[in-house]
mmCIF file of C-alpha atoms and ligand atoms in Angstrom:
data_model
loop_
_atom_site.group_PDB
_atom_site.id
_atom_site.type_symbol
_atom_site.label_atom_id
_atom_site.label_comp_id
_atom_site.label_asym_id
_atom_site.label_seq_id
_atom_site.Cartn_x
_atom_site.Cartn_y
_atom_site.Cartn_z
ATOM 1 C CA MET A 1 -12.115 8.920 16.645
ATOM 2 C CA LEU A 2 -10.481 7.937 19.806
ATOM 3 C CA SER A 3 -12.578 6.536 22.555
ATOM 4 C CA GLY A 4 -11.066 8.736 25.254
ATOM 5 C CA ARG A 5 -10.239 6.388 28.269
ATOM 6 C CA THR A 6 -12.448 3.216 28.050
ATOM 7 C CA THR A 7 -10.337 0.591 29.731
ATOM 8 C CA LEU A 8 -10.616 -3.044 28.778
ATOM 9 C CA SER A 9 -12.115 -3.713 32.052
ATOM 10 C CA LYS A 10 -15.043 -1.210 31.458
ATOM 11 C CA PHE A 11 -15.354 -2.691 28.046
ATOM 12 C CA VAL A 12 -15.639 -6.220 29.019
ATOM 13 C CA ILE A 13 -18.082 -5.540 31.803
ATOM 14 C CA GLU A 14 -20.284 -3.446 29.763
ATOM 15 C CA HIS A 15 -20.289 -5.976 26.849
ATOM 16 C CA THR A 16 -20.541 -9.104 28.996
ATOM 17 C CA ARG A 17 -23.469 -8.302 31.354
ATOM 18 C CA GLY A 18 -26.296 -10.653 32.355
ATOM 19 C CA GLN A 19 -25.684 -14.322 31.633
ATOM 20 C CA HIS A 20 -22.084 -13.721 30.626
ATOM 21 C CA SER A 21 -20.870 -11.884 33.516
ATOM 22 C CA GLU A 22 -18.437 -14.390 34.571
ATOM 23 C CA LEU A 23 -16.809 -14.080 31.051
ATOM 24 C CA GLY A 24 -16.039 -10.612 32.018
ATOM 25 C CA ALA A 25 -14.178 -11.614 34.921
ATOM 26 C CA LEU A 26 -12.199 -14.245 32.947
ATOM 27 C CA LEU A 27 -11.290 -11.837 30.315
ATOM 28 C CA VAL A 28 -9.933 -9.377 33.039
ATOM 29 C CA ASP A 29 -7.646 -12.462 34.391
ATOM 30 C CA VAL A 30 -6.650 -13.269 30.793
ATOM 31 C CA ALA A 31 -5.566 -9.438 30.411
ATOM 32 C CA ALA A 32 -3.391 -9.613 33.641
ATOM 33 C CA ALA A 33 -1.686 -12.755 32.374
ATOM 34 C CA VAL A 34 -1.035 -10.984 29.251
ATOM 35 C CA LYS A 35 0.534 -7.953 30.892
ATOM 36 C CA SER A 36 2.812 -10.294 32.942
ATOM 37 C CA ILE A 37 3.815 -11.982 29.634
ATOM 38 C CA SER A 38 4.368 -8.538 27.986
ATOM 39 C CA ALA A 39 6.433 -7.415 30.982
ATOM 40 C CA LEU A 40 8.748 -10.795 30.661
ATOM 41 C CA VAL A 41 8.980 -10.440 26.703
ATOM 42 C CA GLY A 42 9.912 -6.861 27.015
ATOM 43 C CA LYS A 43 12.911 -7.534 29.027
ATOM 44 C CA GLY A 44 14.367 -9.482 26.225
ATOM 45 C CA ALA A 45 17.867 -10.845 26.945
ATOM 46 C CA LEU A 46 17.666 -9.084 30.361
ATOM 47 C CA SER A 47 15.186 -11.598 31.434
ATOM 48 C CA GLY A 48 17.714 -14.347 31.678
ATOM 49 C CA PHE A 49 15.088 -16.730 30.123
ATOM 50 C CA ALA A 50 16.414 -16.799 26.518
ATOM 51 C CA GLY A 51 16.999 -20.252 24.922
ATOM 52 C CA LEU A 52 15.564 -23.736 24.725
ATOM 53 C CA ALA A 53 13.929 -25.326 27.928
ATOM 54 C CA ALA A 54 14.721 -28.991 28.362
ATOM 55 C CA ALA A 55 11.741 -30.497 26.895
ATOM 56 C CA THR A 56 9.801 -30.618 23.577
ATOM 57 C CA ASN A 57 6.184 -29.850 23.546
ATOM 58 C CA VAL A 58 3.106 -32.129 22.508
ATOM 59 C CA GLN A 59 3.863 -30.925 18.661
ATOM 60 C CA GLY A 60 7.217 -32.279 18.741
ATOM 61 C CA GLU A 61 8.739 -28.715 18.820
ATOM 62 C CA ALA A 62 11.537 -27.592 21.012
ATOM 63 C CA GLN A 63 10.157 -25.578 23.679
ATOM 64 C CA LYS A 64 11.780 -22.487 24.680
ATOM 65 C CA LYS A 65 11.874 -21.370 28.335
ATOM 66 C CA ILE A 66 9.728 -18.429 27.549
ATOM 67 C CA ASP A 67 7.093 -20.718 25.999
ATOM 68 C CA VAL A 68 7.132 -22.636 29.507
ATOM 69 C CA LEU A 69 6.846 -19.290 31.494
ATOM 70 C CA ALA A 70 4.192 -17.767 29.318
ATOM 71 C CA ASN A 71 2.042 -21.010 29.821
ATOM 72 C CA GLU A 72 2.365 -20.897 33.384
ATOM 73 C CA ALA A 73 1.341 -17.113 33.629
ATOM 74 C CA ILE A 74 -1.800 -17.828 31.710
ATOM 75 C CA LEU A 75 -2.713 -21.041 33.958
ATOM 76 C CA SER A 76 -1.886 -19.215 37.232
ATOM 77 C CA HIS A 77 -4.039 -16.199 36.404
ATOM 78 C CA CYS A 78 -6.745 -17.963 35.318
ATOM 79 C CA GLU A 79 -7.356 -21.025 37.267
ATOM 80 C CA TRP A 80 -8.372 -19.569 40.540
ATOM 81 C CA GLY A 81 -11.585 -17.368 39.702
ATOM 82 C CA GLY A 82 -14.246 -20.062 39.428
ATOM 83 C CA GLN A 83 -15.130 -19.213 35.735
ATOM 84 C CA LEU A 84 -13.388 -22.121 34.123
ATOM 85 C CA ALA A 85 -13.951 -25.852 33.759
ATOM 86 C CA GLY A 86 -10.750 -26.717 32.121
ATOM 87 C CA MET A 87 -7.818 -25.249 29.795
ATOM 88 C CA VAL A 88 -6.129 -26.539 26.804
ATOM 89 C CA SER A 89 -2.654 -25.176 25.705
ATOM 90 C CA GLU A 90 -0.291 -25.691 22.824
ATOM 91 C CA GLU A 91 2.383 -26.642 25.474
ATOM 92 C CA MET A 92 0.330 -29.472 27.362
ATOM 93 C CA GLU A 93 -0.461 -32.639 25.745
ATOM 94 C CA ALA A 94 -3.433 -33.331 27.961
ATOM 95 C CA ALA A 95 -6.207 -30.791 29.007
ATOM 96 C CA TYR A 96 -5.536 -29.027 32.323
ATOM 97 C CA ARG A 97 -7.586 -29.661 35.212
ATOM 98 C CA ILE A 98 -8.489 -26.844 37.537
ATOM 99 C CA PRO A 99 -6.769 -27.742 40.951
ATOM 100 C CA ASP A 100 -8.972 -29.093 43.586
ATOM 101 C CA ASP A 101 -8.538 -25.943 45.783
ATOM 102 C CA TYR A 102 -10.451 -23.613 43.355
ATOM 103 C CA PRO A 103 -14.304 -23.477 42.349
ATOM 104 C CA ARG A 104 -15.160 -24.645 38.697
ATOM 105 C CA GLY A 105 -17.094 -22.517 36.247
ATOM 106 C CA ARG A 106 -18.762 -23.224 32.795
ATOM 107 C CA TYR A 107 -16.185 -21.502 30.508
ATOM 108 C CA LEU A 108 -13.220 -23.302 28.540
ATOM 109 C CA LEU A 109 -10.077 -21.385 27.741
ATOM 110 C CA LEU A 110 -7.912 -22.762 24.983
ATOM 111 C CA PHE A 111 -4.545 -20.897 24.080
ATOM 112 C CA ASP A 112 -1.232 -20.650 22.437
ATOM 113 C CA PRO A 113 0.801 -18.837 25.406
ATOM 114 C CA LEU A 114 3.517 -17.557 22.811
ATOM 115 C CA ASP A 115 3.011 -17.557 19.336
ATOM 116 C CA GLY A 116 5.961 -16.980 16.934
ATOM 117 C CA SER A 117 8.355 -17.853 19.850
ATOM 118 C CA SER A 118 11.063 -18.905 17.525
ATOM 119 C CA ASN A 119 11.126 -14.784 16.793
ATOM 120 C CA SER A 120 11.542 -14.100 20.668
ATOM 121 C CA ASP A 121 15.437 -14.763 20.391
ATOM 122 C CA VAL A 122 15.584 -12.096 17.385
ATOM 123 C CA ASN A 123 13.515 -9.222 19.114
ATOM 124 C CA VAL A 124 10.813 -9.652 16.652
ATOM 125 C CA SER A 125 7.003 -9.460 17.684
ATOM 126 C CA VAL A 126 5.388 -12.288 19.154
ATOM 127 C CA GLY A 127 1.988 -12.925 20.878
ATOM 128 C CA SER A 128 -0.430 -15.023 22.808
ATOM 129 C CA ILE A 129 -3.762 -16.236 21.228
ATOM 130 C CA PHE A 130 -6.781 -17.204 23.151
ATOM 131 C CA SER A 131 -10.427 -18.619 22.517
ATOM 132 C CA ILE A 132 -13.271 -19.170 24.906
ATOM 133 C CA LEU A 133 -16.070 -21.724 24.684
ATOM 134 C CA SER A 134 -18.705 -22.382 27.128
ATOM 135 C CA ARG A 135 -20.371 -25.591 28.578
ATOM 136 C CA PRO A 136 -24.012 -26.020 29.624
ATOM 137 C CA ALA A 137 -23.181 -26.718 33.126
ATOM 138 C CA ALA A 138 -20.099 -26.176 35.562
ATOM 139 C CA GLY A 139 -17.649 -28.855 36.486
ATOM 140 C CA ASP A 140 -14.534 -30.361 35.135
ATOM 141 C CA ALA A 141 -14.541 -30.553 31.589
ATOM 142 C CA ALA A 142 -13.807 -33.724 29.515
ATOM 143 C CA ASP A 143 -11.664 -33.537 26.407
ATOM 144 C CA ALA A 144 -15.006 -33.862 24.212
ATOM 145 C CA ASP A 145 -16.193 -30.532 25.783
ATOM 146 C CA PHE A 146 -13.084 -28.755 23.992
ATOM 147 C CA LEU A 147 -13.826 -30.349 20.550
ATOM 148 C CA ARG A 148 -16.456 -27.761 19.397
ATOM 149 C CA PRO A 149 -16.543 -25.642 16.285
ATOM 150 C CA GLY A 150 -15.135 -22.337 16.332
ATOM 151 C CA SER A 151 -18.613 -21.032 15.545
ATOM 152 C CA GLU A 152 -19.349 -21.723 19.255
ATOM 153 C CA GLN A 153 -16.680 -19.569 20.556
ATOM 154 C CA VAL A 154 -18.105 -16.909 22.978
ATOM 155 C CA ALA A 155 -14.950 -14.520 22.976
ATOM 156 C CA ALA A 156 -11.416 -14.996 21.078
ATOM 157 C CA GLY A 157 -8.607 -12.462 20.957
ATOM 158 C CA TYR A 158 -4.826 -12.194 20.869
ATOM 159 C CA ALA A 159 -2.049 -10.053 22.485
ATOM 160 C CA ILE A 160 0.746 -8.828 20.477
ATOM 161 C CA TYR A 161 3.915 -7.908 22.093
ATOM 162 C CA GLY A 162 5.464 -5.486 19.621
ATOM 163 C CA PRO A 163 6.865 -1.994 20.050
ATOM 164 C CA ALA A 164 3.525 -1.447 21.788
ATOM 165 C CA THR A 165 1.479 -4.073 23.564
ATOM 166 C CA MET A 166 -2.003 -4.694 22.013
ATOM 167 C CA LEU A 167 -4.901 -6.800 23.082
ATOM 168 C CA VAL A 168 -7.385 -7.417 20.294
ATOM 169 C CA LEU A 169 -10.533 -8.931 21.303
ATOM 170 C CA SER A 170 -13.932 -10.112 20.076
ATOM 171 C CA VAL A 171 -16.934 -11.100 22.333
ATOM 172 C CA GLY A 172 -19.081 -11.512 19.243
ATOM 173 C CA SER A 173 -19.894 -7.936 18.622
ATOM 174 C CA GLY A 174 -17.064 -6.709 16.272
ATOM 175 C CA THR A 175 -13.312 -6.787 16.983
ATOM 176 C CA HIS A 176 -11.725 -4.145 19.079
ATOM 177 C CA GLY A 177 -8.000 -3.294 19.851
ATOM 178 C CA PHE A 178 -6.579 -1.925 23.212
ATOM 179 C CA THR A 179 -3.202 -0.689 23.662
ATOM 180 C CA LEU A 180 -1.298 -1.244 26.982
ATOM 181 C CA ASP A 181 -0.597 2.056 28.623
ATOM 182 C CA ARG A 182 2.707 1.049 30.404
ATOM 183 C CA GLU A 183 2.362 4.243 32.763
ATOM 184 C CA SER A 184 -1.033 3.431 34.357
ATOM 185 C CA GLY A 185 -0.908 -0.277 33.433
ATOM 186 C CA ASN A 186 -4.428 -0.349 31.731
ATOM 187 C CA PHE A 187 -5.288 -1.538 28.531
ATOM 188 C CA ILE A 188 -7.163 1.542 26.532
ATOM 189 C CA LEU A 189 -9.535 1.189 23.703
ATOM 190 C CA THR A 190 -7.682 2.498 20.920
ATOM 191 C CA HIS A 191 -8.997 0.711 17.946
ATOM 192 C CA PRO A 192 -12.863 0.268 18.309
ATOM 193 C CA ASP A 193 -14.542 -1.723 15.573
ATOM 194 C CA ILE A 194 -11.709 -2.735 13.554
ATOM 195 C CA ARG A 195 -12.708 -3.480 9.744
ATOM 196 C CA VAL A 196 -10.439 -5.319 7.112
ATOM 197 C CA PRO A 197 -10.637 -3.741 3.908
ATOM 198 C CA ALA A 198 -12.215 -6.113 1.353
ATOM 199 C CA GLU A 199 -9.581 -5.695 -1.372
ATOM 200 C CA THR A 200 -5.823 -6.021 -0.957
ATOM 201 C CA ARG A 201 -2.603 -5.873 -2.660
ATOM 202 C CA GLU A 202 -0.508 -7.682 -0.183
ATOM 203 C CA PHE A 203 -0.014 -11.495 0.702
ATOM 204 C CA ALA A 204 1.777 -13.358 3.270
ATOM 205 C CA ILE A 205 2.948 -16.947 2.615
ATOM 206 C CA ASN A 206 6.262 -18.953 3.603
ATOM 207 C CA THR A 207 7.160 -19.381 -0.133
ATOM 208 C CA SER A 208 9.980 -21.856 0.971
ATOM 209 C CA ASN A 209 7.290 -24.381 0.901
ATOM 210 C CA GLU A 210 5.905 -23.620 -2.536
ATOM 211 C CA ARG A 211 7.129 -27.098 -3.859
ATOM 212 C CA PHE A 212 4.661 -28.689 -1.338
ATOM 213 C CA TRP A 213 1.554 -26.660 -2.036
ATOM 214 C CA GLU A 214 -1.715 -27.818 -3.790
ATOM 215 C CA ALA A 215 -2.150 -26.311 -7.420
ATOM 216 C CA PRO A 216 -4.822 -23.752 -6.311
ATOM 217 C CA VAL A 217 -2.313 -21.924 -3.965
ATOM 218 C CA GLN A 218 0.507 -22.399 -6.723
ATOM 219 C CA ARG A 219 -2.008 -20.683 -9.158
ATOM 220 C CA TYR A 220 -2.899 -17.734 -6.557
ATOM 221 C CA VAL A 221 0.507 -16.869 -5.621
ATOM 222 C CA ALA A 222 1.964 -17.286 -9.007
ATOM 223 C CA GLU A 223 -0.678 -14.742 -10.312
ATOM 224 C CA CYS A 224 0.246 -12.211 -7.405
ATOM 225 C CA LYS A 225 3.886 -12.482 -8.277
ATOM 226 C CA ALA A 226 3.251 -12.100 -12.083
ATOM 227 C CA GLY A 227 1.783 -8.852 -10.783
ATOM 228 C CA ARG A 228 0.807 -5.968 -13.255
ATOM 229 C CA SER A 229 2.135 -8.237 -16.214
ATOM 230 C CA GLY A 230 -0.038 -11.200 -15.306
ATOM 231 C CA VAL A 231 -3.748 -11.874 -15.295
ATOM 232 C CA ARG A 232 -4.412 -9.911 -11.942
ATOM 233 C CA GLY A 233 -3.303 -6.831 -13.692
ATOM 234 C CA VAL A 234 -1.646 -5.231 -10.665
ATOM 235 C CA ASP A 235 1.456 -5.514 -8.382
ATOM 236 C CA PHE A 236 1.320 -7.135 -5.327
ATOM 237 C CA ASN A 237 3.425 -6.624 -2.230
ATOM 238 C CA MET A 238 4.494 -9.773 0.015
ATOM 239 C CA ARG A 239 5.333 -10.023 3.778
ATOM 240 C CA TRP A 240 6.279 -12.681 6.110
ATOM 241 C CA ILE A 241 7.126 -12.442 9.564
ATOM 242 C CA ALA A 242 6.501 -15.853 10.840
ATOM 243 C CA SER A 243 4.445 -14.769 13.740
ATOM 244 C CA MET A 244 0.937 -15.245 13.024
ATOM 245 C CA VAL A 245 -0.260 -12.874 15.496
ATOM 246 C CA ALA A 246 1.915 -10.186 13.781
ATOM 247 C CA GLU A 247 0.619 -10.940 10.363
ATOM 248 C CA VAL A 248 -3.192 -11.075 11.537
ATOM 249 C CA HIS A 249 -2.724 -7.944 13.236
ATOM 250 C CA ARG A 250 -1.138 -6.124 10.055
ATOM 251 C CA ILE A 251 -4.184 -7.592 8.188
ATOM 252 C CA LEU A 252 -6.801 -6.241 10.748
ATOM 253 C CA MET A 253 -4.776 -2.746 10.347
ATOM 254 C CA ARG A 254 -4.489 -2.563 6.583
ATOM 255 C CA GLY A 255 -5.743 -5.444 4.885
ATOM 256 C CA GLY A 256 -4.043 -8.412 3.196
ATOM 257 C CA ILE A 257 -4.075 -12.287 2.969
ATOM 258 C CA PHE A 258 -2.311 -14.777 5.177
ATOM 259 C CA MET A 259 -1.898 -18.230 4.187
ATOM 260 C CA TYR A 260 -0.515 -21.310 5.856
ATOM 261 C CA PRO A 261 -2.162 -23.972 3.420
ATOM 262 C CA LYS A 262 -2.421 -27.587 3.111
ATOM 263 C CA ASP A 263 1.020 -29.284 1.922
ATOM 264 C CA HIS A 264 2.113 -32.620 0.806
ATOM 265 C CA ARG A 265 4.809 -33.091 3.320
ATOM 266 C CA ASP A 266 3.090 -35.094 5.829
ATOM 267 C CA PRO A 267 -0.514 -36.484 5.286
ATOM 268 C CA ALA A 268 -0.982 -36.576 8.934
ATOM 269 C CA ARG A 269 -0.685 -32.919 9.049
ATOM 270 C CA PRO A 270 -2.978 -31.072 6.771
ATOM 271 C CA GLY A 271 -1.461 -27.671 7.542
ATOM 272 C CA ARG A 272 0.967 -26.030 10.135
ATOM 273 C CA LEU A 273 -1.531 -24.207 12.485
ATOM 274 C CA ARG A 274 -3.663 -25.572 15.254
ATOM 275 C CA LEU A 275 -7.391 -25.447 14.786
ATOM 276 C CA LEU A 276 -8.467 -25.081 18.603
ATOM 277 C CA TYR A 277 -6.358 -22.252 19.813
ATOM 278 C CA GLU A 278 -4.792 -20.532 16.612
ATOM 279 C CA ALA A 279 -6.978 -20.758 13.683
ATOM 280 C CA ASN A 280 -10.356 -20.543 15.256
ATOM 281 C CA PRO A 281 -9.681 -17.551 17.496
ATOM 282 C CA MET A 282 -8.021 -15.736 14.458
ATOM 283 C CA ALA A 283 -10.835 -16.576 12.135
ATOM 284 C CA MET A 284 -13.633 -15.243 14.732
ATOM 285 C CA LEU A 285 -11.465 -12.038 15.056
ATOM 286 C CA ILE A 286 -10.951 -11.543 11.167
ATOM 287 C CA GLU A 287 -14.660 -12.290 10.619
ATOM 288 C CA GLN A 288 -15.979 -10.196 13.304
ATOM 289 C CA ALA A 289 -13.971 -7.271 11.354
ATOM 290 C CA GLY A 290 -15.504 -8.076 7.970
ATOM 291 C CA GLY A 291 -13.041 -10.264 6.533
ATOM 292 C CA ALA A 292 -12.787 -14.258 5.901
ATOM 293 C CA ALA A 293 -11.122 -17.203 7.066
ATOM 294 C CA SER A 294 -11.152 -20.504 5.174
ATOM 295 C CA THR A 295 -9.510 -23.822 4.823
ATOM 296 C CA GLY A 296 -9.647 -23.366 0.934
ATOM 297 C CA ARG A 297 -12.455 -25.725 0.987
ATOM 298 C CA GLY A 298 -14.794 -24.264 3.723
ATOM 299 C CA ARG A 299 -15.190 -21.997 6.610
ATOM 300 C CA ILE A 300 -12.620 -22.549 9.380
ATOM 301 C CA LEU A 301 -15.422 -21.859 12.089
ATOM 302 C CA ASP A 302 -17.510 -24.549 10.584
ATOM 303 C CA VAL A 303 -14.479 -27.519 11.138
ATOM 304 C CA GLU A 304 -15.626 -30.147 13.486
ATOM 305 C CA PRO A 305 -12.606 -30.948 15.680
ATOM 306 C CA GLU A 306 -11.566 -34.264 16.290
ATOM 307 C CA THR A 307 -8.474 -33.832 18.651
ATOM 308 C CA LEU A 308 -7.414 -31.179 20.815
ATOM 309 C CA HIS A 309 -4.006 -30.279 18.990
ATOM 310 C CA GLN A 310 -5.127 -30.971 15.392
ATOM 311 C CA ARG A 311 -3.911 -28.802 12.461
ATOM 312 C CA VAL A 312 -5.666 -27.070 9.795
ATOM 313 C CA PRO A 313 -5.053 -25.152 6.625
ATOM 314 C CA VAL A 314 -5.423 -21.504 7.100
ATOM 315 C CA ILE A 315 -6.519 -18.785 4.418
ATOM 316 C CA LEU A 316 -7.628 -15.637 6.049
ATOM 317 C CA GLY A 317 -7.793 -11.906 5.535
ATOM 318 C CA SER A 318 -9.590 -9.641 2.821
ATOM 319 C CA ARG A 319 -12.773 -11.147 1.781
ATOM 320 C CA ASP A 320 -12.342 -10.737 -1.796
ATOM 321 C CA GLU A 321 -8.993 -12.431 -2.040
ATOM 322 C CA VAL A 322 -10.003 -15.397 0.395
ATOM 323 C CA GLU A 323 -13.122 -15.914 -1.688
ATOM 324 C CA ARG A 324 -10.778 -15.814 -4.911
ATOM 325 C CA VAL A 325 -8.574 -18.698 -3.133
ATOM 326 C CA GLU A 326 -11.606 -20.445 -2.234
ATOM 327 C CA ARG A 327 -12.873 -20.506 -5.860
ATOM 328 C CA TYR A 328 -9.430 -21.667 -7.141
ATOM 329 C CA HIS A 329 -9.895 -24.762 -4.882
ATOM 330 C CA ARG A 330 -13.359 -25.382 -6.301
ATOM 331 C CA GLU A 331 -12.266 -25.079 -9.704
ATOM 332 C CA PHE A 332 -9.378 -27.325 -9.027
ATOM 333 C CA ASP A 333 -11.544 -30.050 -7.101
ATOM 334 C CA THR A 334 -14.090 -30.023 -9.901
ATOM 335 C CA GLY A 335 -11.681 -29.852 -12.806
ATOM 336 C CA THR A 336 -13.062 -26.882 -14.143
ATOM 337 C CA ASP A 337 -10.107 -24.803 -13.968
ATOM 338 C CA ARG A 338 -7.959 -24.034 -17.057
ATOM 339 C CA PRO A 339 -4.911 -26.503 -16.700
ATOM 340 C CA PHE A 340 -2.815 -24.320 -14.452
ATOM 341 C CA VAL A 341 0.906 -24.822 -15.278
ATOM 342 C CA SER A 342 3.297 -22.959 -12.765
ATOM 343 C CA PRO A 343 6.721 -22.305 -13.832
ATOM 344 C CA LEU A 344 7.629 -24.767 -10.932
ATOM 345 C CA PHE A 345 5.771 -27.445 -12.865
ATOM 346 C CA ALA A 346 7.437 -26.749 -15.986
ATOM 347 C CA GLU A 347 10.902 -26.529 -14.668
ATOM 348 C CA ARG A 348 10.975 -29.301 -12.355
ATOM 349 C CA SER A 349 7.934 -31.559 -13.356
ATOM 350 C CA LEU A 350 7.439 -32.096 -9.883
ATOM 351 C CA PHE A 351 3.640 -32.987 -10.054
ATOM 352 C CA ARG A 352 3.639 -34.726 -13.561
ATOM 353 C CA ASP A 353 2.647 -38.194 -13.783
HETATM 354 P P1 LIG B 401 4.313 -21.271 17.461
HETATM 355 O O1 LIG B 401 5.517 -20.360 17.831
HETATM 356 O O2 LIG B 401 3.185 -21.037 18.476
HETATM 357 O O3 LIG B 401 4.761 -22.702 17.268
HETATM 358 O O4 LIG B 401 3.590 -20.930 16.068
HETATM 359 C C1 LIG B 401 4.438 -20.409 15.077
HETATM 360 C C2 LIG B 401 3.417 -20.372 13.778
HETATM 361 C C3 LIG B 401 3.025 -19.148 13.168
HETATM 362 O O5 LIG B 401 2.929 -17.947 14.258
HETATM 363 C C4 LIG B 401 3.440 -18.764 12.106
HETATM 364 O O6 LIG B 401 2.804 -18.405 11.124
HETATM 365 C C5 LIG B 401 4.326 -20.060 11.626
HETATM 366 O O7 LIG B 401 4.406 -20.776 12.757
HETATM 367 C C6 LIG B 401 5.454 -19.744 10.982
HETATM 368 O O8 LIG B 401 5.864 -21.049 10.351
HETATM 369 P P2 LIG B 401 7.272 -21.006 9.488
HETATM 370 O O9 LIG B 401 8.358 -21.131 10.398
HETATM 371 O O10 LIG B 401 6.973 -22.433 8.804
HETATM 372 O O11 LIG B 401 7.499 -20.007 8.699
HETATM 373 MN MN1 LIG B 402 1.602 -20.585 17.529
HETATM 374 MN MN1 LIG B 403 3.223 -21.339 20.993
#
């Protein structure tokens, strides 16, 4: 059932009354930033902002001009309202201090302004991801204030800039989707109380990294690929868009499992995705929709952060499949799995002593 014309503003005001009323105002500002990013991304090559910016970001990755503009859009829409004590962005090494001209509040906004930006030049869906924490008191935030486990998030969401722009949000009571009505400029509640199906036959992982994965992930993917002729007894389908927002959106709509697991390439990087503003908000949205989100060895939302930009392994989606991958990690770590030998091990002897 569609929910008539419940706008995002009405929804957040109704769901953040009382002690969280400032949170509603902050979410309305985030939505305004998202609309301006949507307009920019929607112009494509006509925006004149295709290509690389001069700089690299804190991750050492080439920044696109559109990454920089999306970052500025979120900062400028959210810094003035008096709800925030500080912000952390994928595109800024240090936490952002609220300018002196503006009042401070008790919320913290952490965000990836443009996720999947390598896809923007090829006209494939990209998105923005955000997480909101709260502090006991207003004032300027220190780095330590942002280093809170995802279980303490008071709100999380993403915008997806696809054929339609959508904003998917949780304030701790379910996961809800809003579609941008480009004529009225409003986000309209079109997907109330999204539920991730517990079972799935669809997996998403970048298999070009297969030789770097740990044995439990090798085992899981090999079994999916073996399909009906293997131990699973059913055929699986695979998808990889290389935009986490688009993968998570697909999983919220029809189920599936997404993995960017730990790999052996660089011990300093136990995964590709960032904990505070990619993994945590997506984990909250997936859990609030009845799915599961794990590092393979524990709940993502329970990870204690140590640094602003730290990375974490991510395995999320349909509950039964995520629990299976966790079990494979447990069996591997305790040596109780049957020795798993993938075709890769046998052919290339990559991990033999
Ligand atoms: P970002 O563009 O913010 O750096 O994030 C891209 C992320 C994520 O969206 C996606 O799942 C992953 O990187 C894709 O990685 P590969 O290029 O290794 O497939
Ligand atoms: Mn990203
Ligand atoms: Mn990004």
